[in-house]
Amino acid sequence: MGKLGLTEILVILVIIVLLFGGKKIPELMKGLGTGIKEFKNAAKDGDQPAASKKPTQEENKL
């Protein structure tokens, strides 16, 4: 019961396409990718001590 088969995955994809439309899906995936990238960067920065962090471009502008 815990595994999704090919049929279930296809049904889910069809529902997503119907809800969001074909044009909106690439925008959603781009936003999701950006969010994951920012999360990874924040997690990586959290591992470093504050003194050893390199200033970002935004911090240099200030």
Short mmCIF file of N, CA and C in Angstrom, two decimals:
data_model
loop_
_atom_site.label_atom_id
_atom_site.label_comp_id
_atom_site.label_asym_id
_atom_site.label_seq_id
_atom_site.Cartn_x
_atom_site.Cartn_y
_atom_site.Cartn_z
N MET A 1 0.82 -1.20 0.00
CA MET A 1 0.00 0.00 0.00
C MET A 1 0.86 1.26 0.00
N GLY A 2 2.08 1.18 0.48
CA GLY A 2 2.94 2.35 0.58
C GLY A 2 3.59 2.76 -0.72
N LYS A 3 3.65 1.85 -1.70
CA LYS A 3 4.32 2.16 -2.96
C LYS A 3 3.34 2.72 -3.97
N LEU A 4 3.83 3.68 -4.76
CA LEU A 4 3.02 4.23 -5.84
C LEU A 4 3.41 3.54 -7.13
N GLY A 5 2.43 3.07 -7.85
CA GLY A 5 2.67 2.44 -9.14
C GLY A 5 2.67 3.47 -10.25
N LEU A 6 2.94 3.01 -11.45
CA LEU A 6 2.98 3.89 -12.62
C LEU A 6 1.63 4.55 -12.85
N THR A 7 0.57 3.80 -12.69
CA THR A 7 -0.78 4.34 -12.91
C THR A 7 -1.08 5.47 -11.94
N GLU A 8 -0.75 5.30 -10.67
CA GLU A 8 -1.02 6.34 -9.68
C GLU A 8 -0.21 7.61 -9.97
N ILE A 9 1.04 7.43 -10.36
CA ILE A 9 1.89 8.58 -10.68
C ILE A 9 1.34 9.33 -11.88
N LEU A 10 0.89 8.60 -12.91
CA LEU A 10 0.32 9.25 -14.09
C LEU A 10 -0.96 10.01 -13.75
N VAL A 11 -1.80 9.45 -12.90
CA VAL A 11 -3.03 10.13 -12.49
C VAL A 11 -2.70 11.42 -11.75
N ILE A 12 -1.72 11.37 -10.86
CA ILE A 12 -1.31 12.56 -10.11
C ILE A 12 -0.78 13.63 -11.06
N LEU A 13 0.04 13.23 -12.05
CA LEU A 13 0.58 14.20 -13.01
C LEU A 13 -0.52 14.84 -13.85
N VAL A 14 -1.50 14.04 -14.27
CA VAL A 14 -2.62 14.58 -15.05
C VAL A 14 -3.41 15.59 -14.22
N ILE A 15 -3.64 15.29 -12.97
CA ILE A 15 -4.37 16.22 -12.09
C ILE A 15 -3.59 17.52 -11.93
N ILE A 16 -2.27 17.42 -11.76
CA ILE A 16 -1.45 18.63 -11.62
C ILE A 16 -1.52 19.49 -12.88
N VAL A 17 -1.44 18.85 -14.05
CA VAL A 17 -1.52 19.59 -15.31
C VAL A 17 -2.88 20.26 -15.44
N LEU A 18 -3.94 19.57 -15.06
CA LEU A 18 -5.29 20.15 -15.15
C LEU A 18 -5.46 21.32 -14.19
N LEU A 19 -4.88 21.22 -13.00
CA LEU A 19 -5.04 22.28 -12.01
C LEU A 19 -4.23 23.52 -12.36
N PHE A 20 -2.99 23.34 -12.76
CA PHE A 20 -2.10 24.48 -12.95
C PHE A 20 -1.94 24.89 -14.40
N GLY A 21 -2.22 24.04 -15.33
CA GLY A 21 -2.05 24.37 -16.74
C GLY A 21 -0.62 24.14 -17.19
N GLY A 22 -0.44 23.92 -18.46
CA GLY A 22 0.87 23.61 -19.01
C GLY A 22 1.86 24.75 -18.92
N LYS A 23 1.40 26.00 -18.98
CA LYS A 23 2.30 27.14 -18.95
C LYS A 23 2.82 27.44 -17.55
N LYS A 24 2.05 27.11 -16.55
CA LYS A 24 2.41 27.45 -15.18
C LYS A 24 3.40 26.46 -14.57
N ILE A 25 3.45 25.23 -15.05
CA ILE A 25 4.30 24.20 -14.46
C ILE A 25 5.79 24.55 -14.52
N PRO A 26 6.33 25.04 -15.66
CA PRO A 26 7.76 25.41 -15.65
C PRO A 26 8.09 26.50 -14.63
N GLU A 27 7.17 27.45 -14.44
CA GLU A 27 7.38 28.50 -13.43
C GLU A 27 7.40 27.91 -12.02
N LEU A 28 6.51 26.95 -11.77
CA LEU A 28 6.48 26.29 -10.46
C LEU A 28 7.76 25.51 -10.21
N MET A 29 8.26 24.81 -11.22
CA MET A 29 9.49 24.03 -11.05
C MET A 29 10.70 24.94 -10.86
N LYS A 30 10.71 26.08 -11.54
CA LYS A 30 11.81 27.04 -11.36
C LYS A 30 11.80 27.59 -9.94
N GLY A 31 10.63 27.92 -9.45
CA GLY A 31 10.52 28.41 -8.08
C GLY A 31 10.92 27.35 -7.07
N LEU A 32 10.52 26.12 -7.32
CA LEU A 32 10.90 25.02 -6.43
C LEU A 32 12.41 24.82 -6.43
N GLY A 33 13.02 24.86 -7.60
CA GLY A 33 14.48 24.72 -7.71
C GLY A 33 15.21 25.84 -6.99
N THR A 34 14.72 27.05 -7.12
CA THR A 34 15.32 28.20 -6.43
C THR A 34 15.20 28.03 -4.92
N GLY A 35 14.05 27.59 -4.46
CA GLY A 35 13.85 27.38 -3.03
C GLY A 35 14.77 26.31 -2.46
N ILE A 36 14.94 25.22 -3.20
CA ILE A 36 15.85 24.15 -2.75
C ILE A 36 17.29 24.65 -2.73
N LYS A 37 17.67 25.42 -3.73
CA LYS A 37 19.03 25.97 -3.80
C LYS A 37 19.30 26.90 -2.62
N GLU A 38 18.35 27.76 -2.30
CA GLU A 38 18.51 28.67 -1.16
C GLU A 38 18.56 27.90 0.16
N PHE A 39 17.76 26.86 0.28
CA PHE A 39 17.78 26.04 1.49
C PHE A 39 19.13 25.37 1.68
N LYS A 40 19.69 24.82 0.59
CA LYS A 40 21.00 24.17 0.67
C LYS A 40 22.08 25.18 1.06
N ASN A 41 22.02 26.38 0.47
CA ASN A 41 23.00 27.41 0.81
C ASN A 41 22.88 27.83 2.27
N ALA A 42 21.67 27.97 2.76
CA ALA A 42 21.47 28.35 4.15
C ALA A 42 21.94 27.25 5.09
N ALA A 43 21.70 26.01 4.73
CA ALA A 43 22.16 24.90 5.57
C ALA A 43 23.67 24.82 5.57
N LYS A 44 24.29 25.07 4.42
CA LYS A 44 25.75 25.04 4.33
C LYS A 44 26.36 26.20 5.12
N ASP A 45 25.76 27.38 5.05
CA ASP A 45 26.25 28.54 5.78
C ASP A 45 26.07 28.36 7.29
N GLY A 46 25.06 27.64 7.68
CA GLY A 46 24.80 27.41 9.10
C GLY A 46 25.85 26.53 9.74
N ASP A 47 26.52 25.70 8.94
CA ASP A 47 27.55 24.81 9.46
C ASP A 47 28.85 25.55 9.77
N GLN A 48 29.10 26.68 9.09
CA GLN A 48 30.35 27.42 9.28
C GLN A 48 30.23 28.38 10.45
N PRO A 49 31.32 28.58 11.19
CA PRO A 49 31.31 29.61 12.23
C PRO A 49 31.16 31.01 11.60
N ALA A 50 30.60 31.94 12.35
CA ALA A 50 30.31 33.27 11.81
C ALA A 50 31.58 33.99 11.38
N ALA A 51 32.70 33.81 12.07
CA ALA A 51 33.93 34.52 11.74
C ALA A 51 34.54 34.05 10.44
N SER A 52 34.30 32.81 10.04
CA SER A 52 34.93 32.28 8.83
C SER A 52 34.07 32.45 7.58
N LYS A 53 32.89 33.01 7.70
CA LYS A 53 32.03 33.20 6.54
C LYS A 53 32.58 34.29 5.64
N LYS A 54 32.50 34.05 4.33
CA LYS A 54 32.89 35.07 3.37
C LYS A 54 31.73 36.03 3.18
N PRO A 55 32.00 37.33 3.07
CA PRO A 55 30.88 38.26 2.83
C PRO A 55 30.30 38.04 1.45
N THR A 56 29.00 38.10 1.35
CA THR A 56 28.34 37.93 0.06
C THR A 56 28.39 39.24 -0.71
N GLN A 57 27.98 39.19 -1.96
CA GLN A 57 27.98 40.40 -2.79
C GLN A 57 27.03 41.44 -2.21
N GLU A 58 25.91 41.01 -1.66
CA GLU A 58 24.95 41.95 -1.09
C GLU A 58 25.53 42.64 0.14
N GLU A 59 26.28 41.89 0.95
CA GLU A 59 26.89 42.49 2.14
C GLU A 59 27.98 43.46 1.76
N ASN A 60 28.70 43.20 0.63
CA ASN A 60 29.75 44.11 0.19
C ASN A 60 29.18 45.42 -0.28
N LYS A 61 27.97 45.43 -0.82
CA LYS A 61 27.33 46.65 -1.32
C LYS A 61 26.94 47.57 -0.18
N LEU A 62 26.65 46.99 0.97
CA LEU A 62 26.23 47.80 2.11
C LEU A 62 27.42 48.48 2.64
#
